[in-house]
XYZ file of N, CA and C in Angstrom:
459
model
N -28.039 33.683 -7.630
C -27.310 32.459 -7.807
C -26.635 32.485 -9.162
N -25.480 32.077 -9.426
C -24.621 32.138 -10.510
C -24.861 30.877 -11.761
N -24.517 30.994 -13.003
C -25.118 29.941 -13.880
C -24.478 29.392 -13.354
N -24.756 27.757 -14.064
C -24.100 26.680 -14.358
C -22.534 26.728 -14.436
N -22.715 27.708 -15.399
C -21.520 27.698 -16.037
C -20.185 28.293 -15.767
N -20.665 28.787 -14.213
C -19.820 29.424 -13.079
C -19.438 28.590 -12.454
N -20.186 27.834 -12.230
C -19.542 26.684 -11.743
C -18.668 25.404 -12.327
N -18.226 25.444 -13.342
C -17.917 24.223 -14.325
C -16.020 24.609 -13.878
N -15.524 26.061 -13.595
C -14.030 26.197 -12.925
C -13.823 25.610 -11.969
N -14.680 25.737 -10.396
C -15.092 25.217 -9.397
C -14.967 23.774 -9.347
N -15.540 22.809 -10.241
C -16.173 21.552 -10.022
C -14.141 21.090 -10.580
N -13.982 21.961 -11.504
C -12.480 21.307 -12.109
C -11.488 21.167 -11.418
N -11.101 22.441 -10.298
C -10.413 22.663 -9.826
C -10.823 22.046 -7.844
N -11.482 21.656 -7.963
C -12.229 20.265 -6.679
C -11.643 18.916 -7.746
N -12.212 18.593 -8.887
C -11.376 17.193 -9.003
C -10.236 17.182 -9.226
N -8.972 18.139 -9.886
C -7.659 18.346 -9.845
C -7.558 17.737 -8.196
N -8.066 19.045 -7.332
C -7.247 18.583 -6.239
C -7.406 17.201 -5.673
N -8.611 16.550 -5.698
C -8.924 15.364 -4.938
C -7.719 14.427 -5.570
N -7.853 14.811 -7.133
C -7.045 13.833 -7.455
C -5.528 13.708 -7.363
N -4.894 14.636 -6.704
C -3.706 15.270 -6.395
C -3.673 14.279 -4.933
N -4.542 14.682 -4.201
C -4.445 14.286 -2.663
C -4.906 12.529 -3.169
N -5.238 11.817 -3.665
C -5.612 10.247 -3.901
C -4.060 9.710 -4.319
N -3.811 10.585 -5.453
C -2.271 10.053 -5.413
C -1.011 10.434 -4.700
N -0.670 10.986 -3.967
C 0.157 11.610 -2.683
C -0.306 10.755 -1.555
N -1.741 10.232 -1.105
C -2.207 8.914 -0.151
C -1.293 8.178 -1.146
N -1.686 7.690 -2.266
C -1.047 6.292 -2.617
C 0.145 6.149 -2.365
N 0.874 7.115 -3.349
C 2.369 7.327 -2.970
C 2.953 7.026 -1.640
N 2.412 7.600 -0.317
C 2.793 7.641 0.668
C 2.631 6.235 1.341
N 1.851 5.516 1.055
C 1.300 3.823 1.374
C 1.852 2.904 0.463
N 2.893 3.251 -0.401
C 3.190 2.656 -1.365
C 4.233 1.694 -0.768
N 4.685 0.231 -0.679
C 5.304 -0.001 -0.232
C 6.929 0.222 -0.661
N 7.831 0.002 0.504
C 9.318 0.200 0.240
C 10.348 -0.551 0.824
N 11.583 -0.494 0.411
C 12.390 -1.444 0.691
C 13.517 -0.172 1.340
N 14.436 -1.646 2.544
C 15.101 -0.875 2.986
C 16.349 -0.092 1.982
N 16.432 -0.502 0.782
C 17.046 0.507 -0.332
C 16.314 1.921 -0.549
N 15.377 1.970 -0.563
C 14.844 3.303 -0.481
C 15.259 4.662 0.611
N 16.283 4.250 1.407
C 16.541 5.734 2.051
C 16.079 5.895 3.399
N 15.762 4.951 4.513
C 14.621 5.224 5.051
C 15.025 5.335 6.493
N 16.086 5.959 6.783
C 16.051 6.136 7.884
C 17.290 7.528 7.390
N 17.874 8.420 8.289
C 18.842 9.332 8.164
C 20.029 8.791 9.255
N 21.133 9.639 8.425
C 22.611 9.567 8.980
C 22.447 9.880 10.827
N 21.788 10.986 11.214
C 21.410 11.272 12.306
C 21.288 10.288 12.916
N 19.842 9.576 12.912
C 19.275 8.865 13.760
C 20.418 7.540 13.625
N 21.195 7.412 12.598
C 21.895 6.181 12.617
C 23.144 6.450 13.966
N 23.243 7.659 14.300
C 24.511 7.814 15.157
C 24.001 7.468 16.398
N 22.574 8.358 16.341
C 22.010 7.820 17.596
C 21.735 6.727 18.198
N 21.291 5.616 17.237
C 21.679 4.662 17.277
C 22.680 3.938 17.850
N 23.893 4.267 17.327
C 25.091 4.138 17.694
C 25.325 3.924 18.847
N 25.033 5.358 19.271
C 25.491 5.375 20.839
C 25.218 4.550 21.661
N 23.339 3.836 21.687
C 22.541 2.901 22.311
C 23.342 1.909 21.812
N 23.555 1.444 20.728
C 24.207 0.167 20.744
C 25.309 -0.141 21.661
N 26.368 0.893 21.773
C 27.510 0.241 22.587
C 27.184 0.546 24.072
N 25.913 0.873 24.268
C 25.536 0.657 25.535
C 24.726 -0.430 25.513
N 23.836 -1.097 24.945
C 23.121 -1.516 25.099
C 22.799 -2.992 24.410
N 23.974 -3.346 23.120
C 24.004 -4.508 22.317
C 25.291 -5.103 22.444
N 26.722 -4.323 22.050
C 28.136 -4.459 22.050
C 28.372 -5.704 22.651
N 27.798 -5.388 24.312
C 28.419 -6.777 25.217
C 28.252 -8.048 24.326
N 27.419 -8.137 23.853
C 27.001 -9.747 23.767
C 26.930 -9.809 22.203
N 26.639 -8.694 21.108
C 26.514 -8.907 19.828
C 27.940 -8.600 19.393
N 28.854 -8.049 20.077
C 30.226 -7.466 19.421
C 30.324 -5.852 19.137
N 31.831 -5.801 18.820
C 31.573 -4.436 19.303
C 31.462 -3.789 17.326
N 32.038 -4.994 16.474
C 31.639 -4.911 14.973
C 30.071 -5.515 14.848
N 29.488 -6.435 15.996
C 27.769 -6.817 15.988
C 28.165 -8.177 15.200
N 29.198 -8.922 15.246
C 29.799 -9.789 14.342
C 29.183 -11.168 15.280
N 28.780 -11.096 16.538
C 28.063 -12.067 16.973
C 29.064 -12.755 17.840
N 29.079 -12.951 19.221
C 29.304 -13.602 20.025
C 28.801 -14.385 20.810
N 29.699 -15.791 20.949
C 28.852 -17.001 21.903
C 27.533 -17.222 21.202
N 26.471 -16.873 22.180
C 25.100 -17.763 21.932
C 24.048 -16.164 21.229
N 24.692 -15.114 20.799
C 24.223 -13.849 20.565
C 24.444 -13.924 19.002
N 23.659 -14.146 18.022
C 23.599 -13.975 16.622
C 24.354 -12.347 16.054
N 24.587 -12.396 15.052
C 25.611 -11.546 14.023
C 24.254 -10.622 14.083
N 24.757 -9.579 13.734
C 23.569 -7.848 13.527
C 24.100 -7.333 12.391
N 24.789 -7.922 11.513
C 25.737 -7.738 10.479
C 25.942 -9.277 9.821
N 25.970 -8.542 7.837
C 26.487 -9.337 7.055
C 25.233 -9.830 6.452
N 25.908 -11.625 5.858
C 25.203 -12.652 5.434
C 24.342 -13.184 6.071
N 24.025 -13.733 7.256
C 23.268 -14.319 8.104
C 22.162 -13.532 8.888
N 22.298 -12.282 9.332
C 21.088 -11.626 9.564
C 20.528 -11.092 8.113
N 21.040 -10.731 7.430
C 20.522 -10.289 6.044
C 19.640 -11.678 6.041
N 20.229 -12.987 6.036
C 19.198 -14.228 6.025
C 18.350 -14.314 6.592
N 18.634 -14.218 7.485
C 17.211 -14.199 8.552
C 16.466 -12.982 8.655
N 16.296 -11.740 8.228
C 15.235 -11.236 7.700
C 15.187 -10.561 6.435
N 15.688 -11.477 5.353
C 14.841 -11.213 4.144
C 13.814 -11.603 3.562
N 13.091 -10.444 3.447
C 11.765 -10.476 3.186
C 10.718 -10.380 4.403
N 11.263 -10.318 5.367
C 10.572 -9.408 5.802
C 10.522 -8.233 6.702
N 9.790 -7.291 7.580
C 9.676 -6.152 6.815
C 10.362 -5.537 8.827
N 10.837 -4.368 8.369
C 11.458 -3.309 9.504
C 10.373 -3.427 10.283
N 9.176 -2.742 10.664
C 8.111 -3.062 11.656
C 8.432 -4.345 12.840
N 8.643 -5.456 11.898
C 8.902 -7.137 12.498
C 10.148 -6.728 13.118
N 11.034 -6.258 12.329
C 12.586 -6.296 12.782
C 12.424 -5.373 14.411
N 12.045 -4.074 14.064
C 11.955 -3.367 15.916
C 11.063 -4.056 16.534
N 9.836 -4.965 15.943
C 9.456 -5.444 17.488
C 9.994 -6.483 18.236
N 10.467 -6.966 17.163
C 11.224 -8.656 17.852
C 12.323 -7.883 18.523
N 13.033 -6.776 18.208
C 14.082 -6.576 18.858
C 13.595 -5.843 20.419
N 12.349 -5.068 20.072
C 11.985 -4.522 21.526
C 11.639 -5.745 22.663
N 10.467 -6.623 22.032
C 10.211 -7.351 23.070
C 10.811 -8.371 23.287
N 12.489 -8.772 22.742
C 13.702 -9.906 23.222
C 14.706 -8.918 23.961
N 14.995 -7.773 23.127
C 16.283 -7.726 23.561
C 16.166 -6.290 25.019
N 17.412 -5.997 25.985
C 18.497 -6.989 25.912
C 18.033 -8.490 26.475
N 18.395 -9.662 26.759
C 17.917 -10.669 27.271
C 17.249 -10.439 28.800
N 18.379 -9.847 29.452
C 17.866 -9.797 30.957
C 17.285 -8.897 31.474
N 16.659 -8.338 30.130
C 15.764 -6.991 30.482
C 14.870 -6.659 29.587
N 14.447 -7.874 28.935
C 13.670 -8.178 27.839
C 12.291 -6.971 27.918
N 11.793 -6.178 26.721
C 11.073 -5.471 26.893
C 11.013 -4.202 27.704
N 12.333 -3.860 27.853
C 12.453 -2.058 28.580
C 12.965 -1.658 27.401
N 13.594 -1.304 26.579
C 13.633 -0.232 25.524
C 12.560 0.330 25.077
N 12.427 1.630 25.397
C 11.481 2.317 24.524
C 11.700 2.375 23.179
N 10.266 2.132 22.717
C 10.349 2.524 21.017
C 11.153 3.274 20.447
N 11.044 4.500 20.771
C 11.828 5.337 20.221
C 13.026 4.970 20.205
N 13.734 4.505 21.084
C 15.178 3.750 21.318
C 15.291 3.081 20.310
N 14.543 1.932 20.341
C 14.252 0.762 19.472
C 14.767 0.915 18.036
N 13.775 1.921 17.560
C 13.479 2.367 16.107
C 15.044 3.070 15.871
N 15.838 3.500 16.663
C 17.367 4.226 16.403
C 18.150 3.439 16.549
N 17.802 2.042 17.166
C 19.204 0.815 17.017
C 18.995 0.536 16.212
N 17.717 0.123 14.965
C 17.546 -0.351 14.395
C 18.140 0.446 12.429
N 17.814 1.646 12.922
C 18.189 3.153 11.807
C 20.061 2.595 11.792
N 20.087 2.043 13.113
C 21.984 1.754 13.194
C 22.208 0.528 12.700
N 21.668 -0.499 12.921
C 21.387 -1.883 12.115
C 21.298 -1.507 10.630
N 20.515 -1.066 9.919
C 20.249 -0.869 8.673
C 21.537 -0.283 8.122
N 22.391 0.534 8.452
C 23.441 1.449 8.326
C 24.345 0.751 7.959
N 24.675 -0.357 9.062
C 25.582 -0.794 9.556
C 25.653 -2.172 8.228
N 24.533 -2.482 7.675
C 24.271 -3.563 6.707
C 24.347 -3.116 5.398
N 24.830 -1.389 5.790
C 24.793 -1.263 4.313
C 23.794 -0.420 3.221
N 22.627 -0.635 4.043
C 21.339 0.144 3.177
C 21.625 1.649 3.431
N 21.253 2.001 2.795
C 21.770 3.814 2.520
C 20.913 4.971 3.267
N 21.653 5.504 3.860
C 20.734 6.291 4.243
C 19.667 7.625 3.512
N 18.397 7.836 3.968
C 17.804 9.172 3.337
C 17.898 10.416 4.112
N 16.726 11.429 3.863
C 17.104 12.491 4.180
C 15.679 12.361 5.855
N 15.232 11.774 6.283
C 14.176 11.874 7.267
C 14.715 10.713 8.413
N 14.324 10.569 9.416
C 14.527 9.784 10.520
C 13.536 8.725 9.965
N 13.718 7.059 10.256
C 12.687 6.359 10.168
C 11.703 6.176 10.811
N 10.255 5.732 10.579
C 9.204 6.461 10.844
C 9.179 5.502 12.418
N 7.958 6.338 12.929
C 7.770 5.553 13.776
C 6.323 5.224 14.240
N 5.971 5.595 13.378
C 4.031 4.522 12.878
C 4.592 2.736 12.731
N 3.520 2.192 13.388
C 3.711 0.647 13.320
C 3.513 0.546 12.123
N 2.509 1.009 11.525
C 1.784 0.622 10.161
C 2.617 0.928 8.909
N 3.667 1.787 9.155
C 4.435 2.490 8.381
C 5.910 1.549 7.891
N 6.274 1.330 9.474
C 7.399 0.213 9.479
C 6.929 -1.070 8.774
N 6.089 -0.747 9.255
C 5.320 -2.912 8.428
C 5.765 -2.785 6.867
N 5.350 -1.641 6.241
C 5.670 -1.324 4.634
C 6.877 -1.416 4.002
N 7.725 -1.278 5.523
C 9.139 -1.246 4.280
C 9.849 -2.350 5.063
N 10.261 -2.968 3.759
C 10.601 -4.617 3.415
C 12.302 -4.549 3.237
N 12.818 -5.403 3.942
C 14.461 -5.984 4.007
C 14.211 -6.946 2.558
N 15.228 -6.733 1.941
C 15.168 -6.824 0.798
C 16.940 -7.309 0.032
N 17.413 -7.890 -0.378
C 19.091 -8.247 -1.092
C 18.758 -6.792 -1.650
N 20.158 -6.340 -2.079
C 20.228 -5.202 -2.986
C 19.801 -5.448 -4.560
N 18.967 -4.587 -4.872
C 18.397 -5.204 -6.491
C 19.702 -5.277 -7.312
N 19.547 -6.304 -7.893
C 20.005 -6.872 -9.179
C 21.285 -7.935 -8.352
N 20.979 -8.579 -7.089
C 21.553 -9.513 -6.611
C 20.775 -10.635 -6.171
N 21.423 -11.983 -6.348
C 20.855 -12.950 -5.916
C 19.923 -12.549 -4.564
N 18.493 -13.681 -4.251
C 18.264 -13.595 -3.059
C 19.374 -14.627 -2.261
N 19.404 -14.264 -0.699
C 20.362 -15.555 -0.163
C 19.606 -16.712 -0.139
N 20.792 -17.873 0.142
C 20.456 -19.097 -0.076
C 19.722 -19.503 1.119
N 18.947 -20.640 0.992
C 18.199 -21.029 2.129
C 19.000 -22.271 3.232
């Protein structure tokens, strides 16, 4: 069996790493805003496509809002969910929309109209598709662009 003192590299190079992997968890749980990057150019096209199949009729073909179908763009949806968080935003949209078929979009669908929503409002895109963990979406928060008023109530 080796001294003590063979072991004292061992014991260092076990708490380096733990402590490497504690902060990379944090980091990764850390919360974020839709300024942070969080969906890619990709998935925003894909998006795309589902939208003018699947929103256009009734939201517009700019999402500028027609008849009794709210704006997907601008001032007023920015109002109505700031502060809170993408997670909320795809489920309300899975289990309403479209109206007469409330609850058939698959998630995955879901989560790429929504990568097109974000786009489309402006928030920037990153380099990864947005996630598609519930727990993940819940974290990142619709947010005014920093160093602008929040909107008015």
């Amino acid at each position: 069996m080796g001294s003590p003192r063979s072991f004292l590299p061992l014991c260092a190079v076990a708490s380096l790493t733990l402590a490497l992997s504690a902060k990379s968890l944090a980091a990764d749980d850390a919360p974020r805003t839709v300024w942070d990057g969080v969906y890619s150019t990709a998935q925003a096209a894909r998006g795309q496509k589902a939208d003018v199949a699947e929103c256009a009729r009734c939201h517009g073909k700019a999402l500028e809002g027609l008849e009794d179908a709210s704006p997907l763009v601008g001032p007023e949806f920015l109002k109505s969910w700031e502060s809170k968080n993408v997670g909320r935003l795809v489920d309300v949209t899975r289990r309403t929309m479209p109206p007469e078929t409330a609850g058939t979009m698959s998630r995955p669908l879901t989560i790429e109209l929504v990568a097109f929503l974000l786009s489309s409002n402006g928030f920037p895109a990153g380099q990864t598709d947005l996630e598609t963990n519930a727990a993940a979406l819940r974290q990142i928060s619709i947010e005014p662009k920093p160093g602008t008023a929040p909107a008015a109530p």
